Coordinates of C-alpha atoms in Angstrom, one line a residue:
M404 CA -58.7 85.2 35.3
L405 CA -57.4 82.9 32.6
G406 CA -60.3 81.2 31.1
H407 CA -59.7 81.6 27.4
S408 CA -60.5 79.1 24.7
F409 CA -57.4 79.4 22.6
R410 CA -57.0 76.5 20.1
T411 CA -58.1 76.1 16.5
Q412 CA -60.7 73.3 17.0
S413 CA -61.1 70.3 14.9
P414 CA -64.5 69.9 13.1
Q415 CA -65.5 67.2 15.6
E416 CA -64.7 69.5 18.6
S417 CA -66.5 72.5 17.1
R418 CA -69.7 70.5 16.8
R419 CA -69.6 69.5 20.5
G420 CA -68.5 73.0 21.7
P421 CA -65.3 74.2 23.3
T422 CA -64.1 72.9 26.6
P423 CA -63.4 75.8 29.0
L424 CA -59.9 76.1 30.4
P425 CA -59.3 76.2 34.1
A426 CA -59.2 79.6 35.7
W427 CA -55.9 81.0 37.0
D428 CA -55.0 84.4 38.4
Q429 CA -51.6 84.2 36.7
A430 CA -49.6 81.8 34.6
I431 CA -45.8 82.1 34.3
V432 CA -43.7 80.1 31.9
L433 CA -40.0 79.6 32.5
S434 CA -37.8 78.4 29.6
N435 CA -34.2 79.0 28.6
R436 CA -35.1 80.3 25.1
G437 CA -37.6 83.1 24.6
P438 CA -39.6 83.8 21.5
F439 CA -37.1 86.4 20.1
I440 CA -33.4 86.6 19.6
Q441 CA -31.5 89.9 19.1
E442 CA -28.7 89.9 16.6
R443 CA -26.3 92.5 15.3
A444 CA -26.6 93.0 11.5
A445 CA -23.8 93.7 9.1
D446 CA -24.6 97.4 9.2
G447 CA -24.3 97.4 13.0
S448 CA -28.0 97.7 13.7
I449 CA -29.8 95.4 16.2
R450 CA -32.5 93.2 14.8
S451 CA -34.9 90.8 16.4
R452 CA -35.8 87.5 14.8
R453 CA -38.0 84.7 16.0
S454 CA -36.5 81.8 17.8
S455 CA -36.6 78.4 16.4
G456 CA -37.0 75.1 18.2
G457 CA -39.7 72.9 19.5
V458 CA -40.1 74.5 23.0
V459 CA -40.9 77.9 21.6
T460 CA -43.2 76.5 18.9
A461 CA -45.1 74.6 21.6
L462 CA -45.2 77.3 24.2
E463 CA -46.1 80.6 22.5
P464 CA -49.7 79.7 21.7
L465 CA -50.2 78.9 25.3
V466 CA -48.6 82.1 26.6
R467 CA -50.4 84.3 24.1
A468 CA -53.8 82.8 25.0
C469 CA -53.2 83.2 28.7
S470 CA -51.9 86.7 28.4
G471 CA -49.3 85.3 30.7
T472 CA -45.7 86.1 31.6
W473 CA -42.7 84.4 29.9
V474 CA -39.4 84.4 31.8
A475 CA -36.4 83.4 29.6
C476 CA -32.7 83.9 29.2
G477 CA -31.8 87.3 27.7
T478 CA -29.3 87.6 24.9
Q479 CA -27.7 90.8 23.8
A480 CA -26.8 91.4 20.1
G481 CA -23.6 89.8 19.2
G482 CA -24.1 86.8 21.4
T483 CA -23.1 88.0 24.8
H484 CA -25.4 87.2 27.7
A485 CA -24.3 90.0 30.0
S486 CA -26.6 92.8 30.8
T487 CA -25.4 96.3 29.8
I488 CA -27.8 98.1 32.1
G489 CA -26.7 96.7 35.4
G490 CA -30.0 95.0 36.3
L491 CA -31.0 91.4 36.7
D492 CA -33.5 91.6 33.9
V493 CA -34.5 93.4 30.8
R494 CA -38.2 93.9 30.4
C495 CA -40.2 94.3 27.2
A496 CA -43.9 94.0 26.5
T497 CA -45.8 92.7 23.5
S498 CA -49.5 93.2 22.9
R499 CA -50.2 89.7 23.9
Y500 CA -48.0 88.7 26.8
R501 CA -45.2 89.9 29.1
L502 CA -41.7 88.9 28.5
R503 CA -39.0 89.1 31.1
H504 CA -35.3 88.4 30.3
V505 CA -32.9 87.2 32.9
C506 CA -29.3 88.1 31.9
L507 CA -26.3 86.0 32.8
S508 CA -22.6 86.8 32.3
E509 CA -20.7 84.9 29.6
E510 CA -19.0 82.8 32.3
E511 CA -22.3 81.9 34.0
Y512 CA -24.0 81.1 30.7
R513 CA -21.1 78.9 29.5
G514 CA -21.2 76.8 32.7
Y515 CA -25.0 76.6 33.0
Y516 CA -26.0 76.2 29.4
Y517 CA -23.0 74.9 27.3
G518 CA -21.5 73.1 30.2
F519 CA -23.8 71.2 32.4
A520 CA -27.0 71.4 30.3
N521 CA -25.5 70.6 26.9
E522 CA -22.2 68.8 27.5
G523 CA -23.7 66.9 30.4
L524 CA -27.5 66.4 30.4
W525 CA -28.1 66.5 26.6
P526 CA -25.8 63.6 25.7
L527 CA -26.8 61.8 28.9
C528 CA -30.5 61.9 28.0
H529 CA -30.1 61.1 24.3
A530 CA -27.7 58.2 25.0
I531 CA -26.4 57.7 21.4
G532 CA -22.8 57.2 22.2
V533 CA -21.6 60.7 22.9
Q534 CA -20.0 60.7 26.3
P535 CA -21.4 63.3 28.7
V536 CA -19.0 65.6 30.4
F537 CA -19.6 66.5 34.1
R538 CA -17.6 69.3 35.7
A539 CA -18.3 70.5 39.3
S540 CA -17.9 74.1 38.2
D541 CA -20.6 73.6 35.5
F542 CA -23.0 72.2 38.0
L543 CA -22.4 75.1 40.4
A544 CA -23.2 77.5 37.5
Y545 CA -26.3 75.4 36.7
R546 CA -27.5 75.6 40.3
S547 CA -26.8 79.3 40.5
A548 CA -28.7 80.0 37.2
N549 CA -31.7 77.9 38.4
T550 CA -31.8 80.0 41.5
R551 CA -31.5 83.3 39.5
F552 CA -34.4 82.3 37.2
A553 CA -36.5 81.1 40.1
T554 CA -36.0 84.5 41.8
A555 CA -37.1 86.2 38.6
V556 CA -40.3 84.1 38.4
A557 CA -41.1 84.8 42.0
D558 CA -40.5 88.5 41.4
E559 CA -43.0 88.4 38.5
A560 CA -45.7 86.7 40.7
T561 CA -48.7 89.0 41.3
C562 CA -50.8 86.4 43.3
A563 CA -50.1 84.0 46.1
A564 CA -50.8 80.8 44.0
P565 CA -49.8 81.2 40.4
L566 CA -49.5 78.4 37.8
L567 CA -45.8 77.9 37.1
L568 CA -44.9 76.0 33.9
V569 CA -41.2 75.1 34.0
Q570 CA -39.7 73.9 30.8
D571 CA -37.0 71.4 30.0
Y572 CA -33.6 70.1 31.1
H573 CA -32.2 73.6 31.7
F574 CA -34.3 73.9 34.9
A575 CA -34.3 70.6 36.8
L576 CA -33.5 72.4 40.1
A577 CA -35.9 75.3 39.6
P578 CA -39.0 73.6 40.9
R579 CA -37.5 73.1 44.4
E580 CA -36.4 76.8 44.4
L581 CA -39.8 77.9 43.3
R582 CA -41.5 75.8 46.0
H583 CA -39.5 77.6 48.6
R584 CA -40.4 81.0 47.2
L585 CA -44.0 80.4 46.2
P586 CA -45.2 77.5 48.4
L587 CA -48.8 77.9 47.3
S588 CA -48.1 77.8 43.6
T589 CA -49.0 74.9 41.3
I590 CA -45.9 73.8 39.5
V591 CA -45.9 71.8 36.3
T592 CA -42.5 70.8 34.9
F593 CA -42.3 69.5 31.4
W594 CA -39.2 67.7 30.2
H595 CA -39.0 68.0 26.4
I596 CA -36.1 65.6 25.7
P597 CA -36.0 61.9 26.6
W598 CA -35.7 61.0 30.2
P599 CA -32.9 58.4 30.6
S600 CA -33.2 55.0 32.1
F601 CA -32.1 54.5 35.7
H602 CA -28.9 52.8 34.6
V603 CA -27.9 55.8 32.4
L604 CA -29.1 58.5 34.9
R605 CA -27.0 57.2 37.7
V606 CA -23.9 58.1 35.7
C607 CA -24.5 61.7 36.6
P608 CA -22.8 62.7 39.8
W609 CA -25.8 64.9 40.7
A610 CA -28.6 62.6 39.7
R611 CA -30.1 62.9 43.3
D612 CA -30.1 66.7 43.0
L613 CA -31.9 66.6 39.7
L614 CA -34.6 64.3 41.0
H615 CA -34.9 66.2 44.3
G616 CA -35.5 69.4 42.3
M617 CA -38.0 67.9 39.9
L618 CA -40.0 66.3 42.7
A619 CA -41.0 69.7 44.1
S620 CA -43.4 69.8 41.1
D621 CA -47.0 69.0 41.4
I622 CA -46.9 67.5 37.9
A623 CA -43.8 66.2 36.0
G624 CA -44.7 65.9 32.3
F625 CA -42.9 63.9 29.6
Q626 CA -43.3 63.2 25.9
T627 CA -43.9 59.4 26.1
L628 CA -45.0 56.7 28.5
H629 CA -41.4 55.3 28.3
D630 CA -40.1 58.5 29.7
C631 CA -42.6 58.4 32.5
A632 CA -41.7 54.9 33.4
H633 CA -38.0 55.8 33.4
F634 CA -38.7 58.7 35.7
L635 CA -40.7 56.6 38.1
N636 CA -38.0 54.0 38.3
S637 CA -35.3 56.6 38.8
A638 CA -37.2 58.2 41.7
E639 CA -37.7 54.9 43.3
L640 CA -34.2 53.4 42.9
I641 CA -32.1 56.6 43.4
L642 CA -34.1 58.5 46.0
G643 CA -36.1 55.6 47.6
A644 CA -39.3 57.6 46.9
Q645 CA -42.7 55.9 47.3
I646 CA -44.1 55.0 43.8
N647 CA -47.7 54.2 42.9
R648 CA -47.5 53.0 39.3
E649 CA -51.3 52.6 38.9
S650 CA -51.9 56.3 39.6
G651 CA -48.6 57.5 38.2
T652 CA -47.6 59.3 41.4
I653 CA -44.5 59.7 43.4
T654 CA -44.5 60.7 47.1
Y655 CA -41.2 62.2 48.4
R656 CA -40.7 64.1 51.6
G657 CA -44.4 64.9 51.9
Q658 CA -44.8 66.2 48.4
Q659 CA -46.8 64.2 45.8
T660 CA -45.8 64.5 42.2
H661 CA -48.1 63.3 39.4
V662 CA -46.1 61.8 36.4
R663 CA -48.0 62.3 33.1
E664 CA -47.5 61.8 29.4
Y665 CA -48.2 64.9 27.3
P666 CA -47.0 64.5 23.7
V667 CA -46.3 68.0 22.5
G668 CA -47.9 69.4 19.4
I669 CA -47.7 72.4 17.1
E670 CA -50.0 75.3 16.4
W671 CA -52.5 74.0 13.8
N672 CA -53.5 76.4 11.0
S673 CA -51.1 79.1 12.2
D674 CA -50.6 82.5 10.6
V675 CA -47.5 81.1 8.8
V676 CA -49.5 78.2 7.4
R677 CA -52.3 80.4 6.1
A678 CA -49.8 82.8 4.5
T679 CA -47.9 80.0 2.7
P680 CA -48.8 79.7 -1.1
P681 CA -50.3 76.6 -2.5
A682 CA -48.1 73.5 -3.0
S683 CA -47.9 74.0 -6.8
V684 CA -46.7 77.6 -6.4
C685 CA -44.2 76.5 -3.7
R686 CA -42.8 73.8 -6.0
D687 CA -42.2 76.2 -8.9
R688 CA -40.7 78.9 -6.7
V689 CA -38.4 76.6 -4.7
R690 CA -37.1 74.8 -7.8
R691 CA -36.4 78.2 -9.4
E692 CA -34.6 79.6 -6.3
L693 CA -32.5 76.5 -6.1
A694 CA -31.8 76.4 -9.9
L695 CA -33.3 72.9 -10.2
S696 CA -35.1 71.5 -13.2
P697 CA -39.0 71.7 -12.9
D698 CA -39.2 67.9 -13.0
V699 CA -36.6 67.2 -10.3
M700 CA -38.0 65.2 -7.4
L701 CA -37.2 66.9 -4.1
G702 CA -36.6 65.7 -0.6
V703 CA -36.1 67.9 2.4
G704 CA -34.7 67.7 5.9
I705 CA -35.1 70.5 8.5
D706 CA -32.9 70.3 11.6
R707 CA -30.6 72.1 13.9
L708 CA -27.1 71.0 13.3
D709 CA -26.9 68.6 16.1
Y710 CA -25.4 65.1 16.4
T711 CA -28.7 63.7 17.6
K712 CA -30.5 64.6 14.4
G713 CA -29.0 61.9 12.2
I714 CA -28.1 64.3 9.4
N715 CA -25.0 62.5 8.3
E716 CA -27.0 59.2 8.3
K717 CA -29.6 60.8 6.0
L718 CA -26.9 61.9 3.6
L719 CA -25.4 58.4 3.5
A720 CA -28.9 57.1 2.8
V721 CA -29.2 59.5 -0.2
E722 CA -25.8 58.3 -1.4
R723 CA -26.9 54.7 -1.1
T724 CA -30.1 55.5 -3.0
L725 CA -28.2 57.0 -5.9
E726 CA -25.8 54.0 -6.0
R727 CA -28.7 51.6 -6.3
R728 CA -30.9 53.8 -8.5
P729 CA -28.7 55.3 -11.2
E730 CA -31.9 56.5 -13.0
L731 CA -32.3 59.1 -10.2
R732 CA -29.0 60.9 -11.0
G733 CA -29.9 64.4 -12.2
R734 CA -33.6 63.9 -11.4
F735 CA -33.4 64.0 -7.6
A736 CA -32.2 66.5 -5.1
F737 CA -32.2 66.5 -1.3
V738 CA -32.2 69.9 0.5
Q739 CA -30.9 69.7 4.1
V740 CA -31.4 72.7 6.2
A741 CA -28.9 72.5 9.1
E742 CA -29.3 75.6 11.3
P743 CA -26.0 76.2 13.2
S744 CA -26.2 75.3 16.9
R745 CA -23.9 75.2 19.9
E746 CA -20.9 75.8 17.6
C747 CA -18.5 76.3 20.5
L748 CA -18.8 72.7 21.6
P749 CA -16.4 70.2 20.1
E750 CA -19.0 67.4 19.4
Y751 CA -21.0 69.9 17.4
R752 CA -18.0 71.1 15.4
S753 CA -17.1 67.5 14.7
A754 CA -20.6 66.7 13.6
R755 CA -20.6 69.6 11.2
E756 CA -17.2 68.6 9.7
Q757 CA -18.5 65.1 9.1
I758 CA -21.8 66.4 7.5
V759 CA -19.9 68.8 5.2
A760 CA -17.4 66.1 4.1
T761 CA -20.2 63.6 3.3
A762 CA -22.2 66.2 1.3
R763 CA -19.1 67.2 -0.7
R764 CA -18.2 63.5 -1.4
V765 CA -21.7 62.6 -2.5
N766 CA -22.0 65.7 -4.8
E767 CA -18.6 64.9 -6.3
R768 CA -19.7 61.3 -7.0
F769 CA -23.2 62.0 -8.4
G770 CA -23.3 65.7 -9.3
G771 CA -22.5 67.5 -12.5
G772 CA -22.0 71.2 -12.9
A773 CA -24.7 73.1 -11.1
N774 CA -26.7 69.9 -10.6
Q775 CA -25.9 68.7 -7.1
P776 CA -27.9 65.9 -5.4
I777 CA -27.4 67.4 -1.9
L778 CA -28.0 71.0 -1.1
L779 CA -26.7 71.7 2.4
C780 CA -28.0 75.0 3.8
E781 CA -26.2 76.0 6.9
S782 CA -28.3 79.0 8.0
H783 CA -31.3 80.0 9.9
H784 CA -34.5 79.8 7.8
A785 CA -37.6 81.8 8.8
P786 CA -40.8 79.8 9.3
A787 CA -42.2 81.1 6.0
D788 CA -39.2 79.7 4.1
V789 CA -39.4 76.4 5.9
Y790 CA -43.1 76.0 5.1
R791 CA -42.4 76.7 1.4
L792 CA -39.9 73.9 1.4
Y793 CA -42.4 71.6 3.1
R794 CA -45.0 72.2 0.5
A795 CA -42.5 72.0 -2.4
A796 CA -41.1 68.6 -1.3
D797 CA -42.0 65.1 -2.5
F798 CA -40.9 63.8 1.0
C799 CA -39.6 65.1 4.3
H800 CA -37.0 63.0 6.0
V801 CA -36.8 63.1 9.8
G802 CA -33.9 60.9 10.8
S803 CA -33.2 61.7 14.5
L804 CA -31.1 59.1 16.2
R805 CA -33.1 59.8 19.3
D806 CA -35.6 62.6 19.9
G807 CA -38.1 63.5 22.6
M808 CA -40.8 64.3 20.1
N809 CA -39.6 66.1 16.9
L810 CA -42.0 68.8 15.7
V811 CA -40.6 69.0 12.2
A812 CA -42.5 65.8 11.4
K813 CA -45.7 67.5 12.6
E814 CA -45.0 70.7 10.8
F815 CA -44.6 68.9 7.5
V816 CA -47.9 67.2 8.0
C817 CA -49.6 70.5 8.9
A818 CA -48.1 72.2 5.8
R819 CA -49.5 69.5 3.4
D820 CA -53.0 70.7 3.0
D821 CA -52.8 69.3 -0.6
E822 CA -52.7 65.9 1.1
H823 CA -49.6 64.9 -0.9
G824 CA -46.0 64.2 0.1
V825 CA -44.5 61.4 2.2
L826 CA -43.1 61.6 5.7
L827 CA -40.0 59.5 6.5
L828 CA -39.8 59.3 10.3
S829 CA -37.3 57.8 12.6
E830 CA -38.8 55.2 14.9
H831 CA -36.6 56.6 17.7
T832 CA -38.6 59.8 17.9
G833 CA -41.6 60.4 20.2
A834 CA -43.5 61.5 17.1
A835 CA -43.3 57.9 15.8
Q836 CA -45.6 56.7 18.5
Q837 CA -48.4 59.0 17.2
L838 CA -47.6 59.2 13.4
R839 CA -47.9 55.6 12.5
E840 CA -48.9 56.3 8.8
A841 CA -45.4 57.7 8.1
L842 CA -42.8 55.5 6.6
L843 CA -41.0 54.5 9.9
I844 CA -37.3 53.9 9.5
N845 CA -34.3 52.9 11.6
P846 CA -32.0 55.8 11.0
W847 CA -29.0 53.7 12.0
S848 CA -29.6 51.4 9.0
V849 CA -28.5 53.1 5.7
E850 CA -29.9 50.3 3.6
S851 CA -33.5 50.5 5.1
S852 CA -33.4 54.3 4.9
A853 CA -32.5 54.2 1.3
D854 CA -35.3 51.7 0.7
A855 CA -37.7 54.2 2.3
I856 CA -36.5 57.1 0.1
W857 CA -37.2 55.0 -3.0
E858 CA -40.6 54.0 -1.6
A859 CA -41.4 57.7 -1.0
L860 CA -40.4 58.7 -4.5
T861 CA -42.5 56.0 -6.1
M862 CA -45.5 55.9 -3.8
P863 CA -48.8 56.0 -5.7
E864 CA -50.8 59.2 -5.3
A865 CA -53.8 57.4 -3.7
E866 CA -51.6 55.9 -1.0
Q867 CA -50.0 59.3 -0.3
V868 CA -53.4 60.9 0.1
N869 CA -54.7 58.1 2.4
R870 CA -51.6 58.3 4.6
M871 CA -51.5 62.1 4.7
R872 CA -55.2 62.4 5.6
T873 CA -54.8 60.2 8.6
L874 CA -51.6 62.0 9.6
R875 CA -53.3 65.3 9.4
R876 CA -56.2 64.2 11.6
T877 CA -53.7 63.0 14.2
V878 CA -51.7 66.2 14.2
A879 CA -54.7 68.5 14.2
G880 CA -56.3 66.5 17.0
S881 CA -53.2 66.7 19.3
D882 CA -51.9 70.2 18.5
A883 CA -50.2 72.7 20.8
S884 CA -53.4 73.8 22.5
W885 CA -54.5 70.2 23.0
W886 CA -51.1 69.6 24.8
A887 CA -51.5 72.8 26.9
R888 CA -55.2 72.0 27.7
H889 CA -54.3 68.6 29.1
M890 CA -51.6 70.1 31.3
L891 CA -53.8 72.9 32.5
A892 CA -56.7 70.6 33.2
D893 CA -54.5 68.3 35.3
A894 CA -53.0 71.3 37.1
S895 CA -56.5 72.5 37.8
A896 CA -57.4 69.1 39.3
V897 CA -54.3 69.2 41.5
R898 CA -55.1 72.7 42.7
H899 CA -58.7 71.8 43.4
T900 CA -57.6 68.8 45.5
A901 CA -55.1 71.0 47.4
V902 CA -57.8 73.6 48.1
Q903 CA -60.2 70.9 49.3
A904 CA -57.4 69.6 51.6
D905 CA -56.8 73.1 52.9
R906 CA -53.3 73.1 51.5
L907 CA -54.0 76.6 50.0
A908 CA -56.8 79.1 49.9
P909 CA -58.3 80.2 46.6
A910 CA -55.9 82.6 44.8
V911 CA -55.5 85.9 46.6
R912 CA -54.0 88.9 44.9
I913 CA -50.7 90.2 46.3
S914 CA -50.7 94.0 46.9
A915 CA -48.4 95.9 44.6

């Protein structure tokens, strides 16, 4: 039974004792990305590296603690998604949880992931001016992939009523498929990116299908109350579902779905954090590695190279800062990590070209020799490297044009156990609703972002400490296990109600 206490508790919680988790015979997580990616090295060998991204960051502590099963898309070395062993899945085990890979062909993956999910739903949900592309063939691939993944989840079930945790926009149709295959299960679907308003969602030719799929869930979770409100409105206006806004429930075709806000967190005091050297050591090491003077002030940005992250806008703000503050020339550098992402899509290639051109122009204007004000790093950075940058920096700039949450902001706060450093945070992120002591910025305004950079560089030490202490209390108090605990507690309440109503019997093991 799953009854582990798995979070690092805050001092307040440790005094009042742990809250036990609900008991489940089995928990199965479904996400597109798994915890590891296999890549072929230059010497031809196959190596595994940890996945990046907010979904994996949030989920792994939960799966480890539950000794659960993680179902994810399998990738072969070299980038192909086709199985070379003729089966639906590739299985591998870790000491902490079970991982199952579902393998799709290149064509299937292109339609499901690059097509409908990332040329269609991603721009639709972020709504920042990039036109979504909807192709019937992509939606067919998306529907087929959702069915394939749901089949794999059902195959992994070892009891009649498991807890199923469906993650993100890749699997809007999966809850309905899972309800057919595992009718006694408790299904929690969490949507990590923004949920669009009704007026935006109805642009999608398959909006009804998406809602129909999601409403097979017992709980539909979102990052913010705004997302919850948009989902309730969409279900009412597009499907004609019965809405109770006081209780946050939707009734549709006999199924009740609870709509809840669960702001996702990070793992507090993780192994990576504990292994990272002190801030003073990180500052010296990072400046040496980047060939910067010891007294150079340093800003950092950590992002996937995505048009929603506002990377170009950040670089324009750095340029404006240097124009207005000539005394910073040669005394300030901004390191922007931009991990390559979805490079086969034209909007991502265009975003990269713009970012590279802006960085080159700013460096030509304000750099001299080896001294460049913008250091653009287009590569994957391991967590240990990222946390060294966090601790070395005078400020971290999170400039997303729109973001469901953004865990970089929380990682930076977690890293700063020295209680120094300033967080510049876009007001268009979910994180901005929690992290009010950050310097909140409108990333579309180059002028106000430049003002915030200067304020960060000149902020008195006492103010930095006061802000960071409050931020750290907030992030520690709503970490990844806090997020999971709230979902599991609500799922347990839903299950208890169903048992009381004779919808299902207490979990019974399925014979092997």
